[in-house]
Amino acid sequence: MTRIKVFLLITVFTLSLVQSPAFAQTSNTFDFVPQPAWVQYGNEHPLIGSFTLDKNVKIVGGDPFNVQYLQEHLHRVLDYSGDSWNPCSPGSIEFVRTKSFPEEGYAIEVAGRRILITSTTRAGEFYAIQTLLQMLPPQVYRKVSGPDAMLIRQWEIPALTIVDQPRFAWRGSMFDVSRTFFDKEYILRHLDWLAYHKINKFHWHLTDDNGWRVEIKKYPKLTSVGAWRGYGEALQPSFNSGKERYGGFYTQEDLKEIVAYAADRGIEIIPEVDLPGHSKALAVSYPEVVCRHEADVTSVQGEVHNVLCVGREKNYVMLENIIKELAAIFPSKYFHVGVEEVATESWKHCPDCQALMKKLGYTDEKQLLGYFTERMEKILAKYGKTLEGWEDIVVGENLSRNDLVLVWHRQDMLQKALDAGFPVVTQNCDYLYFDMKQTPAERGHSWASIIDVEKVYSFDPMQGLELKPGEEWKVKGLQGGLWTELLYFPAHFSEYQLFPRLCALAEVGWSPQELRNYADFDARMARTHFERMWNMGIQFRIPAPEVDRNGQVRCPYPNMVVRYTFDGSEPTISSPVVTGPVVTDHPENLRFATFFGDVKSMTVCVPGAQKYLTPAVHVETSLEANSRYPVENLEQYENDKYMRTARAPQKGDYVLFTFDEPLECHRITVQTADPKNNFYGITDGHVEVLFADSDRFGWNGGQDRFDMYNRVSFCPNRPVKAVKIVVDGPGEGKPVSIQHLIIE
Ligand code: ACM
Ligand code: ZN
């Protein structure tokens, strides 16, 4: 066994953020995120100096909500107890409205005893407050009162002037609550986080194949049936929701509360009801809405019968009733009706759809997509709404060019939508799909790209476009997209996927292109913004430490620490910090993670130290294998070789790994699911072991059920003859993938 020393290459100072340090220092410059358009420190009159904020500060003018919001945040940091501080000349924050600012623009002037905030709209005023909060200690974001609160008597803000406005009018975040359900409280916190980053659109993906999430009073089965999945439910388990009943929905009262909460914070919520594909949850609730045929047409996601029948006139009545209820709740001008990844093949087999095609003289089912979209446009118009849809709506020749196209492919598709005459928003999958992995080893998808924060930051929505002069406004802006297939586990993974990538997006959307500089952004994040997010309660992503083959460890940021364990367990907040040389005979058991307070990176090992065994094994199964992914693949210990079944597993199915010789090892990990996308694992099953000194399969303790990564890991205490995966139920009712054993 190699004997290595583990030591830290860079100096790390430990800043314990759980017990946050007392703060009293004044910054001379501020780490704004997003960077304002124009900031000038100092004052032309040298005698007019910094502003002293204390509990006597007077707030003059201002929108009532904005003032209350500001006060509530000030209360989190200012000490209101004890004697008056400087009662003679209290400072003031004065809000003034003038006509001269662009929508959402504002100016802040800090000089002597006054902070003057000017804007034209209440949104501009709100963003000025966001900028002002970033001049205060990061604890201003911390929702703590009482003894734990960190209170200051005064805080100095240097003289400065800021004149600011956003680059793009549309700075959004799309969030899918169908695949994974997030409750009202989570959505409200999420909206807070968006507002802190000057994000002004929340595109709420409310329905999809895997769950209908909004109460519709006229169609109660949409939520009594369509909001739930599990054994015995109309919707099968999916995306690791397991065999228990899983789901949830928002009542109309919840929706109204959320909409109002967002509006107060300058955020417009655009609801999306994904039609006419992605409609399995609707179809299981009211089966008459899908086409009349038995053909096995599957969508990209492998769903059958998830396409609404466009030839069934009663569907439009139902959709109008749904839209009528939702249009009354969501004040947004736009209403998103989906229109993407529709298995139009379904319409080929349906007598009603075919009859409609004949009547309209259509020759291609794709034309029906245009027809459907145009029908939806007319229904929406009755309720004062403008249609928004994914890029596929561009096929609708007769659509109004006021409709908004949300492009999820690349810039050429954005150009195509612009050329067709539509205004556009980009959610470019190469840069803005936050369900993509951030590095190859992390959880997430990778079909579009690996997207780290720097890649998000590098994006410019205008890149590669050819626009006529004066038509730049047609690119309204951008939004990040978080699809939630892989977010059910682990806890807080949505936050890990969103932040800090959303901080980068915020700056792309807000700051002038010529001011953008990734190194500068990263430095602002490191110095201050991570700490702000920690106070916001976000479990954001921080990079893992870099560990090389010699055990040299590099902490990614100076105000973070690397913690480690010796025994192969996950480092925790109480694990020791790497501060100097560590000597070990078992580098394979070292685990490292970066910590910022209690926020933890993914865990890494010493590369190459892991010794994997590849003993000769014979694998047999009761499950028929897909011929491209045969069971013999599992005998080869190659990561891209796995087995895929040709049918869904049933109770009693098994996969049996028998070793040629009794196997002595430290740990065996049984992995199921597709290694590329983490889908299609065994969710209802367990693992049994046959020891060399026994004649019966059994279990010797530990975890034998599949975890949320569709995996079982155990440490056998004596030689092993065989390992068996035993299926206990149909799980998600789809074919599954099995990977080779990992033996340490
Ligand atoms: C999408 O990713 N299907 C819009
Ligand atoms: Zn049909």
Short mmCIF file of C-alpha atoms and ligand atoms in Angstrom, two decimals, residues 340-341 390 408 433 483, ligand 1:
data_model
loop_
_atom_site.label_atom_id
_atom_site.label_comp_id
_atom_site.label_asym_id
_atom_site.label_seq_id
_atom_site.Cartn_x
_atom_site.Cartn_y
_atom_site.Cartn_z
CA GLU A 340 -42.94 20.72 -27.50
CA GLU A 341 -41.87 17.16 -28.04
CA TRP A 390 -41.80 26.49 -26.84
CA TRP A 408 -34.70 25.93 -25.84
CA TYR A 433 -30.39 24.17 -18.66
CA TRP A 483 -36.27 20.28 -15.11
C1 ACM B 1 -37.86 20.93 -23.26
O1 ACM B 1 -36.74 20.79 -22.76
N1 ACM B 1 -38.56 19.87 -23.58
C2 ACM B 1 -38.46 22.21 -23.50
#
